[in-house]
Amino acid sequence: MQWQDHAIILGVKRHGETSVIAEVMTRDRGRHLGLVRSGRSRAMQPVLQAGNAVEVIWRARLDEHLGEFRVEPVTLRAARLMETATAVYGVQAMGALLRLLPERDPHPHLFDALEVILDHLHNPADAGELFVRFELAVLNDLGFGLDLAECAATGARSDLVYVSPKSGRAVSRAAGAPWADKMLLLPPFLSIEGNHAADFDSLAAAFRLTGFFLHRHVYEPRGIEAAAAREGFVQAALKALNPALRTLSGPNGISA
């Protein structure tokens, strides 16, 4: 068995004295593991860093085997990803999100989104907005997608400002007014009318929104906690937009 694909390094684990088991996100074969012989060598260590784009050739006798990777560098962005807190935490948090998906399950749109976000993690405002959209895409692929296109009560497609915590559907201002204190806010940049970049308040609301549904539908049923890197990313992205921000905490990643 053999195949070749474009991939992004998610992480590595030591294996024996000189080798590693690399975890990568491939475009056509999803998240995949493989043994890299001499992966701890001076030549390979800089290549096998999280966030780097590589070309991999996987070989194994049977498809269900772990197999071996031959790895060639394509874009070595890991050093740049160490320059800002949003980048450091962001690459870890997205890796944790991808691990929620079944191994070897293709998600080419998530691979494409990951590549785009990795090139924008140095800009906190862009990184925060793109990360939220990535979380929404993962929720959708897990079968828990939100419907933010029209009001759940009236079918209206304008003035959508809430999201129902029960249905995960958008709700208009007028329809949601009687239950406003029980609704989640729909950030303007996520609505179909959205034409503004994320600011501090809208990004904080977006993190609450995705955090709520990830906790309800994914983490709680599986008996797991959100990756600590998500909280680090949330804090870094918001602090960059508001340097006076104090440390925030909460069950869904933010309480401000």
PDB file of C-alpha atoms in Angstrom:
ATOM      1  CA  MET A   1       0.000   0.000   0.000  1.00  0.00           C
ATOM      2  CA  GLN A   2       1.288   3.458  -0.883  1.00  0.00           C
ATOM      3  CA  TRP A   3      -0.058   6.953  -1.370  1.00  0.00           C
ATOM      4  CA  GLN A   4       1.236  10.521  -1.559  1.00  0.00           C
ATOM      5  CA  ASP A   5      -0.465  13.650  -0.277  1.00  0.00           C
ATOM      6  CA  HIS A   6       0.044  17.226   0.841  1.00  0.00           C
ATOM      7  CA  ALA A   7      -0.023  17.470   4.637  1.00  0.00           C
ATOM      8  CA  ILE A   8       0.359  19.756   7.643  1.00  0.00           C
ATOM      9  CA  ILE A   9       2.248  18.591  10.705  1.00  0.00           C
ATOM     10  CA  LEU A  10       0.052  18.482  13.830  1.00  0.00           C
ATOM     11  CA  GLY A  11       2.571  16.931  16.211  1.00  0.00           C
ATOM     12  CA  VAL A  12       5.077  14.149  16.820  1.00  0.00           C
ATOM     13  CA  LYS A  13       5.718  11.561  19.515  1.00  0.00           C
ATOM     14  CA  ARG A  14       9.040   9.902  20.227  1.00  0.00           C
ATOM     15  CA  HIS A  15       9.398   6.304  19.118  1.00  0.00           C
ATOM     16  CA  GLY A  16      12.532   4.465  20.088  1.00  0.00           C
ATOM     17  CA  GLU A  17      15.921   6.152  20.077  1.00  0.00           C
ATOM     18  CA  THR A  18      15.852   7.935  16.736  1.00  0.00           C
ATOM     19  CA  SER A  19      12.357   7.778  15.236  1.00  0.00           C
ATOM     20  CA  VAL A  20       9.037   9.543  15.817  1.00  0.00           C
ATOM     21  CA  ILE A  21       5.396   8.909  15.094  1.00  0.00           C
ATOM     22  CA  ALA A  22       4.159  11.919  13.164  1.00  0.00           C
ATOM     23  CA  GLU A  23       0.551  13.068  13.201  1.00  0.00           C
ATOM     24  CA  VAL A  24      -0.434  15.013  10.099  1.00  0.00           C
ATOM     25  CA  MET A  25      -3.565  16.446   8.532  1.00  0.00           C
ATOM     26  CA  THR A  26      -3.636  15.425   4.890  1.00  0.00           C
ATOM     27  CA  ARG A  27      -5.835  16.991   2.275  1.00  0.00           C
ATOM     28  CA  ASP A  28      -7.394  13.815   0.884  1.00  0.00           C
ATOM     29  CA  ARG A  29      -6.978  11.265   3.694  1.00  0.00           C
ATOM     30  CA  GLY A  30      -7.724  13.263   6.801  1.00  0.00           C
ATOM     31  CA  ARG A  31      -5.761  13.042  10.007  1.00  0.00           C
ATOM     32  CA  HIS A  32      -3.155  10.305   9.683  1.00  0.00           C
ATOM     33  CA  LEU A  33      -0.310   8.823  11.714  1.00  0.00           C
ATOM     34  CA  GLY A  34       2.904   7.324  10.443  1.00  0.00           C
ATOM     35  CA  LEU A  35       6.383   6.359  11.584  1.00  0.00           C
ATOM     36  CA  VAL A  36       9.230   8.627  10.492  1.00  0.00           C
ATOM     37  CA  ARG A  37      12.551   6.855  10.776  1.00  0.00           C
ATOM     38  CA  SER A  38      15.386   9.113  11.974  1.00  0.00           C
ATOM     39  CA  GLY A  39      12.703  11.709  12.736  1.00  0.00           C
ATOM     40  CA  ARG A  40      14.791  13.013  15.642  1.00  0.00           C
ATOM     41  CA  SER A  41      17.788  13.768  13.461  1.00  0.00           C
ATOM     42  CA  ARG A  42      19.045  17.335  13.073  1.00  0.00           C
ATOM     43  CA  ALA A  43      17.845  17.382   9.498  1.00  0.00           C
ATOM     44  CA  MET A  44      14.291  16.219  10.268  1.00  0.00           C
ATOM     45  CA  GLN A  45      13.506  17.961  13.548  1.00  0.00           C
ATOM     46  CA  PRO A  46      12.994  21.421  11.961  1.00  0.00           C
ATOM     47  CA  VAL A  47      10.713  19.843   9.337  1.00  0.00           C
ATOM     48  CA  LEU A  48       8.532  17.921  11.793  1.00  0.00           C
ATOM     49  CA  GLN A  49       7.294  20.996  13.662  1.00  0.00           C
ATOM     50  CA  ALA A  50       3.586  21.719  14.089  1.00  0.00           C
ATOM     51  CA  GLY A  51       2.231  24.009  11.386  1.00  0.00           C
ATOM     52  CA  ASN A  52       4.747  23.103   8.691  1.00  0.00           C
ATOM     53  CA  ALA A  53       3.422  22.075   5.294  1.00  0.00           C
ATOM     54  CA  VAL A  54       5.014  18.933   3.889  1.00  0.00           C
ATOM     55  CA  GLU A  55       4.621  16.333   1.185  1.00  0.00           C
ATOM     56  CA  VAL A  56       4.265  12.830   2.584  1.00  0.00           C
ATOM     57  CA  ILE A  57       4.555   9.399   1.060  1.00  0.00           C
ATOM     58  CA  TRP A  58       2.959   6.705   3.205  1.00  0.00           C
ATOM     59  CA  ARG A  59       3.808   3.032   2.839  1.00  0.00           C
ATOM     60  CA  ALA A  60       2.520  -0.043   4.646  1.00  0.00           C
ATOM     61  CA  ARG A  61       1.900  -3.677   3.889  1.00  0.00           C
ATOM     62  CA  LEU A  62      -1.772  -3.394   4.849  1.00  0.00           C
ATOM     63  CA  ASP A  63      -4.034  -0.366   4.957  1.00  0.00           C
ATOM     64  CA  GLU A  64      -4.834  -0.809   8.660  1.00  0.00           C
ATOM     65  CA  HIS A  65      -1.145  -0.754   9.650  1.00  0.00           C
ATOM     66  CA  LEU A  66       0.526   2.329  11.135  1.00  0.00           C
ATOM     67  CA  GLY A  67       2.868   2.532   8.150  1.00  0.00           C
ATOM     68  CA  GLU A  68       5.867   4.752   7.498  1.00  0.00           C
ATOM     69  CA  PHE A  69       6.066   8.318   6.245  1.00  0.00           C
ATOM     70  CA  ARG A  70       8.688   9.759   3.959  1.00  0.00           C
ATOM     71  CA  VAL A  71       8.484  13.504   4.525  1.00  0.00           C
ATOM     72  CA  GLU A  72       9.641  16.352   2.287  1.00  0.00           C
ATOM     73  CA  PRO A  73       9.354  20.014   3.378  1.00  0.00           C
ATOM     74  CA  VAL A  74       7.132  22.399   1.436  1.00  0.00           C
ATOM     75  CA  THR A  75       6.492  25.445   3.657  1.00  0.00           C
ATOM     76  CA  LEU A  76       8.397  25.726   6.935  1.00  0.00           C
ATOM     77  CA  ARG A  77       6.310  28.235   8.890  1.00  0.00           C
ATOM     78  CA  ALA A  78       6.868  26.824  12.404  1.00  0.00           C
ATOM     79  CA  ALA A  79       9.506  29.415  13.367  1.00  0.00           C
ATOM     80  CA  ARG A  80       7.124  32.256  12.495  1.00  0.00           C
ATOM     81  CA  LEU A  81       4.347  30.555  14.440  1.00  0.00           C
ATOM     82  CA  MET A  82       6.466  30.920  17.590  1.00  0.00           C
ATOM     83  CA  GLU A  83       6.496  34.717  17.360  1.00  0.00           C
ATOM     84  CA  THR A  84       3.021  35.523  18.762  1.00  0.00           C
ATOM     85  CA  ALA A  85       0.807  34.026  21.453  1.00  0.00           C
ATOM     86  CA  THR A  86      -2.127  33.693  19.061  1.00  0.00           C
ATOM     87  CA  ALA A  87       0.026  31.615  16.727  1.00  0.00           C
ATOM     88  CA  VAL A  88       1.529  29.424  19.457  1.00  0.00           C
ATOM     89  CA  TYR A  89      -1.831  28.608  20.975  1.00  0.00           C
ATOM     90  CA  GLY A  90      -3.720  28.633  17.688  1.00  0.00           C
ATOM     91  CA  VAL A  91      -1.798  25.831  16.008  1.00  0.00           C
ATOM     92  CA  GLN A  92      -2.205  23.667  19.124  1.00  0.00           C
ATOM     93  CA  ALA A  93      -5.916  24.455  19.473  1.00  0.00           C
ATOM     94  CA  MET A  94      -6.680  23.620  15.842  1.00  0.00           C
ATOM     95  CA  GLY A  95      -4.798  20.356  16.171  1.00  0.00           C
ATOM     96  CA  ALA A  96      -6.960  19.496  19.182  1.00  0.00           C
ATOM     97  CA  LEU A  97     -10.105  20.277  17.179  1.00  0.00           C
ATOM     98  CA  LEU A  98      -9.010  18.010  14.349  1.00  0.00           C
ATOM     99  CA  ARG A  99      -8.440  15.191  16.836  1.00  0.00           C
ATOM    100  CA  LEU A 100     -12.175  15.262  17.554  1.00  0.00           C
ATOM    101  CA  LEU A 101     -12.699  13.841  14.058  1.00  0.00           C
ATOM    102  CA  PRO A 102     -12.202  10.165  13.199  1.00  0.00           C
ATOM    103  CA  GLU A 103      -8.693   9.278  12.093  1.00  0.00           C
ATOM    104  CA  ARG A 104      -8.269   8.846   8.313  1.00  0.00           C
ATOM    105  CA  ASP A 105     -11.650  10.506   7.635  1.00  0.00           C
ATOM    106  CA  PRO A 106     -11.226  12.969   4.713  1.00  0.00           C
ATOM    107  CA  HIS A 107     -12.117  16.617   5.358  1.00  0.00           C
ATOM    108  CA  PRO A 108     -10.463  18.516   2.480  1.00  0.00           C
ATOM    109  CA  HIS A 109     -12.257  21.787   3.268  1.00  0.00           C
ATOM    110  CA  LEU A 110     -10.844  21.722   6.810  1.00  0.00           C
ATOM    111  CA  PHE A 111      -7.376  21.106   5.425  1.00  0.00           C
ATOM    112  CA  ASP A 112      -7.739  24.114   3.107  1.00  0.00           C
ATOM    113  CA  ALA A 113      -9.053  26.260   5.966  1.00  0.00           C
ATOM    114  CA  LEU A 114      -6.180  25.167   8.196  1.00  0.00           C
ATOM    115  CA  GLU A 115      -3.630  26.284   5.622  1.00  0.00           C
ATOM    116  CA  VAL A 116      -5.255  29.707   5.322  1.00  0.00           C
ATOM    117  CA  ILE A 117      -5.490  30.226   9.080  1.00  0.00           C
ATOM    118  CA  LEU A 118      -1.888  29.192   9.697  1.00  0.00           C
ATOM    119  CA  ASP A 119      -0.784  32.023   7.425  1.00  0.00           C
ATOM    120  CA  HIS A 120      -2.876  34.575   9.376  1.00  0.00           C
ATOM    121  CA  LEU A 121      -2.289  33.573  12.991  1.00  0.00           C
ATOM    122  CA  HIS A 122       0.156  36.442  13.477  1.00  0.00           C
ATOM    123  CA  ASN A 123      -2.737  38.938  13.120  1.00  0.00           C
ATOM    124  CA  PRO A 124      -4.927  38.524  16.241  1.00  0.00           C
ATOM    125  CA  ALA A 125      -8.109  40.029  14.761  1.00  0.00           C
ATOM    126  CA  ASP A 126      -7.933  37.928  11.606  1.00  0.00           C
ATOM    127  CA  ALA A 127      -6.825  34.870  13.566  1.00  0.00           C
ATOM    128  CA  GLY A 128      -9.730  35.103  16.001  1.00  0.00           C
ATOM    129  CA  GLU A 129     -12.369  35.404  13.302  1.00  0.00           C
ATOM    130  CA  LEU A 130     -10.893  32.605  11.199  1.00  0.00           C
ATOM    131  CA  PHE A 131     -10.533  30.350  14.238  1.00  0.00           C
ATOM    132  CA  VAL A 132     -14.213  30.780  15.130  1.00  0.00           C
ATOM    133  CA  ARG A 133     -15.191  29.859  11.577  1.00  0.00           C
ATOM    134  CA  PHE A 134     -12.927  26.817  11.843  1.00  0.00           C
ATOM    135  CA  GLU A 135     -14.714  25.736  15.027  1.00  0.00           C
ATOM    136  CA  LEU A 136     -18.068  26.153  13.275  1.00  0.00           C
ATOM    137  CA  ALA A 137     -16.818  24.003  10.389  1.00  0.00           C
ATOM    138  CA  VAL A 138     -15.657  21.274  12.778  1.00  0.00           C
ATOM    139  CA  LEU A 139     -19.037  21.337  14.547  1.00  0.00           C
ATOM    140  CA  ASN A 140     -20.725  20.980  11.178  1.00  0.00           C
ATOM    141  CA  ASP A 141     -18.558  18.004  10.205  1.00  0.00           C
ATOM    142  CA  LEU A 142     -19.340  16.356  13.529  1.00  0.00           C
ATOM    143  CA  GLY A 143     -23.048  16.667  12.760  1.00  0.00           C
ATOM    144  CA  PHE A 144     -23.820  19.635  15.003  1.00  0.00           C
ATOM    145  CA  GLY A 145     -23.750  22.510  12.536  1.00  0.00           C
ATOM    146  CA  LEU A 146     -25.430  25.799  13.406  1.00  0.00           C
ATOM    147  CA  ASP A 147     -28.030  27.360  11.098  1.00  0.00           C
ATOM    148  CA  LEU A 148     -27.255  31.084  11.034  1.00  0.00           C
ATOM    149  CA  ALA A 149     -28.920  31.913   7.702  1.00  0.00           C
ATOM    150  CA  GLU A 150     -32.485  32.666   8.789  1.00  0.00           C
ATOM    151  CA  CYS A 151     -34.647  33.202  11.858  1.00  0.00           C
ATOM    152  CA  ALA A 152     -35.856  29.956  13.424  1.00  0.00           C
ATOM    153  CA  ALA A 153     -39.173  31.585  14.385  1.00  0.00           C
ATOM    154  CA  THR A 154     -40.071  33.705  11.361  1.00  0.00           C
ATOM    155  CA  GLY A 155     -37.788  32.686   8.510  1.00  0.00           C
ATOM    156  CA  ALA A 156     -36.511  36.270   8.244  1.00  0.00           C
ATOM    157  CA  ARG A 157     -32.994  36.678   6.903  1.00  0.00           C
ATOM    158  CA  SER A 158     -32.300  40.157   8.233  1.00  0.00           C
ATOM    159  CA  ASP A 159     -31.611  41.659  11.677  1.00  0.00           C
ATOM    160  CA  LEU A 160     -30.436  38.299  13.039  1.00  0.00           C
ATOM    161  CA  VAL A 161     -28.857  39.022  16.413  1.00  0.00           C
ATOM    162  CA  TYR A 162     -29.401  35.895  18.531  1.00  0.00           C
ATOM    163  CA  VAL A 163     -28.773  32.161  18.417  1.00  0.00           C
ATOM    164  CA  SER A 164     -31.095  29.765  20.219  1.00  0.00           C
ATOM    165  CA  PRO A 165     -29.110  27.638  22.697  1.00  0.00           C
ATOM    166  CA  LYS A 166     -31.651  24.845  22.188  1.00  0.00           C
ATOM    167  CA  SER A 167     -31.757  24.602  18.414  1.00  0.00           C
ATOM    168  CA  GLY A 168     -28.508  26.257  17.338  1.00  0.00           C
ATOM    169  CA  ARG A 169     -30.491  28.397  14.884  1.00  0.00           C
ATOM    170  CA  ALA A 170     -30.413  32.135  14.376  1.00  0.00           C
ATOM    171  CA  VAL A 171     -33.215  34.307  15.782  1.00  0.00           C
ATOM    172  CA  SER A 172     -34.150  37.824  14.721  1.00  0.00           C
ATOM    173  CA  ARG A 173     -34.128  40.779  17.097  1.00  0.00           C
ATOM    174  CA  ALA A 174     -37.928  41.066  17.200  1.00  0.00           C
ATOM    175  CA  ALA A 175     -38.610  37.347  17.605  1.00  0.00           C
ATOM    176  CA  GLY A 176     -35.966  36.862  20.263  1.00  0.00           C
ATOM    177  CA  ALA A 177     -36.658  39.979  22.332  1.00  0.00           C
ATOM    178  CA  PRO A 178     -38.926  38.256  24.928  1.00  0.00           C
ATOM    179  CA  TRP A 179     -36.180  35.684  25.637  1.00  0.00           C
ATOM    180  CA  ALA A 180     -33.133  37.880  25.071  1.00  0.00           C
ATOM    181  CA  ASP A 181     -31.603  37.040  28.461  1.00  0.00           C
ATOM    182  CA  LYS A 182     -31.618  33.340  27.552  1.00  0.00           C
ATOM    183  CA  MET A 183     -30.243  33.719  24.038  1.00  0.00           C
ATOM    184  CA  LEU A 184     -26.670  33.567  22.792  1.00  0.00           C
ATOM    185  CA  LEU A 185     -25.527  36.588  20.818  1.00  0.00           C
ATOM    186  CA  LEU A 186     -24.904  36.205  17.097  1.00  0.00           C
ATOM    187  CA  PRO A 187     -21.800  38.280  16.303  1.00  0.00           C
ATOM    188  CA  PRO A 188     -22.402  40.585  13.320  1.00  0.00           C
ATOM    189  CA  PHE A 189     -19.438  39.183  11.388  1.00  0.00           C
ATOM    190  CA  LEU A 190     -21.060  35.718  11.443  1.00  0.00           C
ATOM    191  CA  SER A 191     -24.482  36.804  10.193  1.00  0.00           C
ATOM    192  CA  ILE A 192     -25.318  36.627   6.485  1.00  0.00           C
ATOM    193  CA  GLU A 193     -25.468  40.429   6.506  1.00  0.00           C
ATOM    194  CA  GLY A 194     -22.085  40.682   8.151  1.00  0.00           C
ATOM    195  CA  ASN A 195     -19.727  43.069   6.398  1.00  0.00           C
ATOM    196  CA  HIS A 196     -17.618  44.187   9.346  1.00  0.00           C
ATOM    197  CA  ALA A 197     -14.443  42.676  10.705  1.00  0.00           C
ATOM    198  CA  ALA A 198     -14.526  41.231  14.195  1.00  0.00           C
ATOM    199  CA  ASP A 199     -13.922  43.624  17.090  1.00  0.00           C
ATOM    200  CA  PHE A 200     -13.410  42.837  20.776  1.00  0.00           C
ATOM    201  CA  ASP A 201     -17.096  42.488  21.708  1.00  0.00           C
ATOM    202  CA  SER A 202     -18.149  40.504  18.654  1.00  0.00           C
ATOM    203  CA  LEU A 203     -15.146  38.190  18.898  1.00  0.00           C
ATOM    204  CA  ALA A 204     -15.820  37.557  22.601  1.00  0.00           C
ATOM    205  CA  ALA A 205     -19.440  36.716  21.741  1.00  0.00           C
ATOM    206  CA  ALA A 206     -18.276  34.386  18.964  1.00  0.00           C
ATOM    207  CA  PHE A 207     -15.971  32.477  21.317  1.00  0.00           C
ATOM    208  CA  ARG A 208     -18.876  32.074  23.765  1.00  0.00           C
ATOM    209  CA  LEU A 209     -21.102  30.823  20.953  1.00  0.00           C
ATOM    210  CA  THR A 210     -18.788  28.135  19.611  1.00  0.00           C
ATOM    211  CA  GLY A 211     -17.574  27.220  23.090  1.00  0.00           C
ATOM    212  CA  PHE A 212     -21.148  26.631  24.247  1.00  0.00           C
ATOM    213  CA  PHE A 213     -22.011  24.215  21.444  1.00  0.00           C
ATOM    214  CA  LEU A 214     -18.668  22.427  21.516  1.00  0.00           C
ATOM    215  CA  HIS A 215     -19.124  21.845  25.240  1.00  0.00           C
ATOM    216  CA  ARG A 216     -22.743  20.680  24.898  1.00  0.00           C
ATOM    217  CA  HIS A 217     -22.446  18.455  21.847  1.00  0.00           C
ATOM    218  CA  VAL A 218     -18.833  17.257  21.889  1.00  0.00           C
ATOM    219  CA  TYR A 219     -16.876  17.646  25.103  1.00  0.00           C
ATOM    220  CA  GLU A 220     -19.552  16.857  27.670  1.00  0.00           C
ATOM    221  CA  PRO A 221     -20.915  13.732  25.905  1.00  0.00           C
ATOM    222  CA  ARG A 222     -17.377  12.393  25.475  1.00  0.00           C
ATOM    223  CA  GLY A 223     -16.406  13.198  29.042  1.00  0.00           C
ATOM    224  CA  ILE A 224     -13.482  15.389  27.984  1.00  0.00           C
ATOM    225  CA  GLU A 225     -12.435  18.994  28.476  1.00  0.00           C
ATOM    226  CA  ALA A 226     -11.644  21.593  25.862  1.00  0.00           C
ATOM    227  CA  ALA A 227      -7.929  21.781  25.103  1.00  0.00           C
ATOM    228  CA  ALA A 228      -6.111  24.260  27.319  1.00  0.00           C
ATOM    229  CA  ALA A 229      -4.684  25.782  24.139  1.00  0.00           C
ATOM    230  CA  ARG A 230      -8.154  27.060  23.193  1.00  0.00           C
ATOM    231  CA  GLU A 231      -8.353  29.144  26.359  1.00  0.00           C
ATOM    232  CA  GLY A 232      -4.835  30.425  25.713  1.00  0.00           C
ATOM    233  CA  PHE A 233      -5.783  31.375  22.171  1.00  0.00           C
ATOM    234  CA  VAL A 234      -8.990  33.117  23.289  1.00  0.00           C
ATOM    235  CA  GLN A 235      -7.123  35.169  25.868  1.00  0.00           C
ATOM    236  CA  ALA A 236      -4.335  36.092  23.456  1.00  0.00           C
ATOM    237  CA  ALA A 237      -6.696  37.101  20.641  1.00  0.00           C
ATOM    238  CA  LEU A 238      -8.882  39.251  22.898  1.00  0.00           C
ATOM    239  CA  LYS A 239      -5.976  40.800  24.763  1.00  0.00           C
ATOM    240  CA  ALA A 240      -4.466  41.895  21.465  1.00  0.00           C
ATOM    241  CA  LEU A 241      -7.698  43.768  20.701  1.00  0.00           C
ATOM    242  CA  ASN A 242      -7.922  45.179  24.232  1.00  0.00           C
ATOM    243  CA  PRO A 243      -4.547  45.307  26.021  1.00  0.00           C
ATOM    244  CA  ALA A 244      -6.279  46.293  29.294  1.00  0.00           C
ATOM    245  CA  LEU A 245      -8.124  42.975  29.360  1.00  0.00           C
ATOM    246  CA  ARG A 246      -7.816  41.056  32.598  1.00  0.00           C
ATOM    247  CA  THR A 247      -7.632  37.279  32.633  1.00  0.00           C
ATOM    248  CA  LEU A 248     -11.023  35.759  31.878  1.00  0.00           C
ATOM    249  CA  SER A 249     -12.281  32.288  32.569  1.00  0.00           C
ATOM    250  CA  GLY A 250     -15.454  30.276  32.247  1.00  0.00           C
ATOM    251  CA  PRO A 251     -16.838  26.862  31.327  1.00  0.00           C
ATOM    252  CA  ASN A 252     -16.962  27.742  27.636  1.00  0.00           C
ATOM    253  CA  GLY A 253     -13.615  29.475  27.415  1.00  0.00           C
ATOM    254  CA  ILE A 254     -14.537  33.073  28.269  1.00  0.00           C
ATOM    255  CA  SER A 255     -16.720  34.902  30.746  1.00  0.00           C
ATOM    256  CA  ALA A 256     -16.254  38.565  29.839  1.00  0.00           C
TER     257      ALA A 256
END
